[in-house]
Short mmCIF file of the C-alpha atoms (twelve columns), coordinates in Angstrom:
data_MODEL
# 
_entry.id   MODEL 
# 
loop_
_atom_site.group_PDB 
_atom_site.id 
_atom_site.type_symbol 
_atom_site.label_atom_id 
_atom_site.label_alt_id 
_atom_site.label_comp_id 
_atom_site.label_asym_id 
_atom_site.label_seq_id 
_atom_site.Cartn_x 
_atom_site.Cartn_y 
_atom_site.Cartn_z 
_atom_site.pdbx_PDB_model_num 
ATOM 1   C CA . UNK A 1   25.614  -8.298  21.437  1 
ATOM 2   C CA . UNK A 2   26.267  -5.591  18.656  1 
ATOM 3   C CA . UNK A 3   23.579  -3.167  18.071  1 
ATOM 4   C CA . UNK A 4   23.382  -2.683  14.613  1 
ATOM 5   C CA . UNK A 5   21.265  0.662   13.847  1 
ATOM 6   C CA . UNK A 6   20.743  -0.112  10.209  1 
ATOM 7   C CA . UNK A 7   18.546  -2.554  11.325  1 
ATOM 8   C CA . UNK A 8   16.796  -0.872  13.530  1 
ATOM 9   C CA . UNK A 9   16.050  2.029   11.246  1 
ATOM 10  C CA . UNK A 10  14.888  -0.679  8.749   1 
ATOM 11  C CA . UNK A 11  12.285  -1.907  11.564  1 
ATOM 12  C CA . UNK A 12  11.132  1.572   11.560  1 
ATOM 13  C CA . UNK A 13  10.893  2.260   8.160   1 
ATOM 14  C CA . UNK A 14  8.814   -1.034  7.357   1 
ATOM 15  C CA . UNK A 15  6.506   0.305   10.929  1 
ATOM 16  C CA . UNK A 16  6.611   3.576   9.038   1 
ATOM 17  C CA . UNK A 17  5.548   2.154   5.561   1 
ATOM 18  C CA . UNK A 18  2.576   0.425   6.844   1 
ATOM 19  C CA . UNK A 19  1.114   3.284   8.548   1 
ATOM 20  C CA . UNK A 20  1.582   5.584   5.721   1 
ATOM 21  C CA . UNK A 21  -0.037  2.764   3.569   1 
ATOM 22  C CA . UNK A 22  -2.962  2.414   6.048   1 
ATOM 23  C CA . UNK A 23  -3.542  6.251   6.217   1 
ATOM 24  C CA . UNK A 24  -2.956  6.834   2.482   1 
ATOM 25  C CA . UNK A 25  -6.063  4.451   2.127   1 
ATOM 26  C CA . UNK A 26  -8.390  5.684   4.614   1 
ATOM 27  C CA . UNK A 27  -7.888  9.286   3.546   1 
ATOM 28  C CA . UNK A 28  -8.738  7.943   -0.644  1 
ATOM 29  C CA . UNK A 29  -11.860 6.468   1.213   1 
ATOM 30  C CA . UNK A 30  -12.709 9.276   2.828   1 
ATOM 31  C CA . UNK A 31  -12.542 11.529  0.066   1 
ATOM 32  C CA . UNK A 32  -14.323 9.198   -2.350  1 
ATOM 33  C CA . UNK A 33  -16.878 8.540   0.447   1 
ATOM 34  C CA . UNK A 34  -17.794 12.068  1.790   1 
ATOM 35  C CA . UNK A 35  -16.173 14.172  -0.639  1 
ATOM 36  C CA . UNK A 36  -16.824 12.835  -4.395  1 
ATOM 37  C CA . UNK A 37  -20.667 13.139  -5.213  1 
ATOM 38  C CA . UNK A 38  -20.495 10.696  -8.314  1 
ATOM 39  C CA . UNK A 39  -22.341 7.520   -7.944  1 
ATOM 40  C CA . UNK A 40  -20.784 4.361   -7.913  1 
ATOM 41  C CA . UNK A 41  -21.567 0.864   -8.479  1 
ATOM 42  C CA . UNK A 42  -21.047 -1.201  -5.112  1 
ATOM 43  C CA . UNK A 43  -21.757 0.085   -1.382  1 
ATOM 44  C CA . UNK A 44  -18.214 1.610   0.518   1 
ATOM 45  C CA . UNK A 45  -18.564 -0.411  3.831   1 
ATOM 46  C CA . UNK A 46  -15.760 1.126   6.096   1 
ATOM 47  C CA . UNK A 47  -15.217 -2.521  7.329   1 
ATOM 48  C CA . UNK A 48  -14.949 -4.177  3.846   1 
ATOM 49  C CA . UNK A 49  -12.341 -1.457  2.467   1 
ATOM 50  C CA . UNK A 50  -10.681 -1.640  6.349   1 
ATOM 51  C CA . UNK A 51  -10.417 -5.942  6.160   1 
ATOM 52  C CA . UNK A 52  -8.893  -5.369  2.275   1 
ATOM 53  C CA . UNK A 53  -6.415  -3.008  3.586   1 
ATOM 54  C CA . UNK A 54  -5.102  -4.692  6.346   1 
ATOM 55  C CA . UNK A 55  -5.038  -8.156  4.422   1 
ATOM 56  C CA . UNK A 56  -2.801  -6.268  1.590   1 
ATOM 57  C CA . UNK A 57  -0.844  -4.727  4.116   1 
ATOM 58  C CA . UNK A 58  1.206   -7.510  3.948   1 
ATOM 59  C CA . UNK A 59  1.709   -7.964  0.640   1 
ATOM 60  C CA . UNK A 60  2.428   -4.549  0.065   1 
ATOM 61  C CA . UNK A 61  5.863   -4.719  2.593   1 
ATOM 62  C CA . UNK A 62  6.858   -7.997  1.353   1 
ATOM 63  C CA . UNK A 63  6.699   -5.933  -2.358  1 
ATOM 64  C CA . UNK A 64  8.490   -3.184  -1.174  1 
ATOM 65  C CA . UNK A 65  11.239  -5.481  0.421   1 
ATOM 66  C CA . UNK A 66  11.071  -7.400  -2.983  1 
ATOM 67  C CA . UNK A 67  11.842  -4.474  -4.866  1 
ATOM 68  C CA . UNK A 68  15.287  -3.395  -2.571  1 
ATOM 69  C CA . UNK A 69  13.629  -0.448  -0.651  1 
ATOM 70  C CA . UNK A 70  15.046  -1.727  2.466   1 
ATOM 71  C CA . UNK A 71  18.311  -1.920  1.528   1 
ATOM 72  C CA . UNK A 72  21.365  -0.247  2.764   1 
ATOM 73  C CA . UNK A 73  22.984  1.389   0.057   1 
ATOM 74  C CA . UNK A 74  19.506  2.305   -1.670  1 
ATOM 75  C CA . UNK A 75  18.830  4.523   1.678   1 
ATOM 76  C CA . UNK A 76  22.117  5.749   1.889   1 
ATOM 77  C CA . UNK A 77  22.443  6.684   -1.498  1 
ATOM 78  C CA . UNK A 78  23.264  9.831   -2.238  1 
ATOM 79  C CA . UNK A 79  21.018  9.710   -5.830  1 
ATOM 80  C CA . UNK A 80  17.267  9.704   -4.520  1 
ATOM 81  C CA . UNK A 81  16.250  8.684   -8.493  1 
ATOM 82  C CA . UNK A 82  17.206  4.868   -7.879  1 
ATOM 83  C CA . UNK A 83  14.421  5.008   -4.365  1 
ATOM 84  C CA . UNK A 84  12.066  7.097   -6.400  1 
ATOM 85  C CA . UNK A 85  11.621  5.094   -9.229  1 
ATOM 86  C CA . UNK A 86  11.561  2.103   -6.686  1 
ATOM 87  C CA . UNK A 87  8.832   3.416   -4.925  1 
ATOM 88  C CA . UNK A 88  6.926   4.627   -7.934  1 
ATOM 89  C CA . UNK A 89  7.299   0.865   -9.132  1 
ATOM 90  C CA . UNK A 90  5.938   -0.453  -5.762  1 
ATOM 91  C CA . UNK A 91  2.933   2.056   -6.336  1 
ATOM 92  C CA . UNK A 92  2.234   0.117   -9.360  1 
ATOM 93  C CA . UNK A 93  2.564   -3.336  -8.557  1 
ATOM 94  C CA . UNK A 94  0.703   -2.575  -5.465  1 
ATOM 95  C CA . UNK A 95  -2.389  -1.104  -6.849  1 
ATOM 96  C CA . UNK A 96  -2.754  -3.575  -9.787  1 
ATOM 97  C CA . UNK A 97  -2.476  -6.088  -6.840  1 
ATOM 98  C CA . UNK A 98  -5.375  -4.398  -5.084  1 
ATOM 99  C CA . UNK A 99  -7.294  -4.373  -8.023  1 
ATOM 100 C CA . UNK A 100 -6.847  -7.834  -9.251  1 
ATOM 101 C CA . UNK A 101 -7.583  -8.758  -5.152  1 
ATOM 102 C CA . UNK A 102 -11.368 -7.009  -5.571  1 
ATOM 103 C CA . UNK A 103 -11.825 -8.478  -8.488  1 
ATOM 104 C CA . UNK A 104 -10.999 -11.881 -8.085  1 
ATOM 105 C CA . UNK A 105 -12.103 -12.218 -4.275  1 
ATOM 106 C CA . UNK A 106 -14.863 -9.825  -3.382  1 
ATOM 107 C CA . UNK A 107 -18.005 -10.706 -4.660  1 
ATOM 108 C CA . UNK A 108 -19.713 -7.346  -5.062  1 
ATOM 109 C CA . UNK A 109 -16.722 -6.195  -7.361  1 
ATOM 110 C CA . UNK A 110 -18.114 -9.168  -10.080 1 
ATOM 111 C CA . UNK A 111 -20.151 -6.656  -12.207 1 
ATOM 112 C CA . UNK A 112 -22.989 -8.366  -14.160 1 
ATOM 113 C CA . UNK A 113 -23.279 -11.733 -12.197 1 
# 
């Protein structure tokens, strides 16, 4: 059997990815938690914002994959604009799918009802 190392640099990155994703989060969290005095509307549960991460976590690989960040010649390319305008189009997608995830799905997000 071939051992192909693109590959397994891929199943790091994607291993990478979701950790960075996961500790991204909980460090936003903890600064808007602990840090950030202004009030806000709904209660931070750690759990709540922990069970929305992890069910995102998902989505948010399967966007990056969508988009060609796993691909060969976009991490071997020598031009790092093509991956960084990738990523910064991830970033996008991802958040708005966050958002529309809170507001469709959690309750508390609902403001008014």
């Amino acid at each position: 059997m071939k051992k192909d190392p693109g590959l397994i640099f891929r199943i790091v990155l994607i291993f990478s990815d979701a950790l960075a994703v996961v500790v991204a989060f909980l460090i936003a969290y903890f600064l808007r938690v602990h840090i950030d005095s202004r009030p806000y509307y709904f209660e931070a549960d750690l759990s709540t914002f922990l069970t929305t991460i992890l069910f995102m976590l998902p989505f948010w690989l399967i966007l990056h994959a969508l988009i060609g960040l796993y691909r060969k010649n976009i991490i071997t390319s020598r031009s790092r604009f093509s991956e960084l305008s990738r990523l910064f189009a991830a970033s996008i997608v991802g958040i708005m799918g966050l958002i529309s995830y809170g507001f469709f799905l959690l309750p508390h997000f609902n403001y008014g009802t």
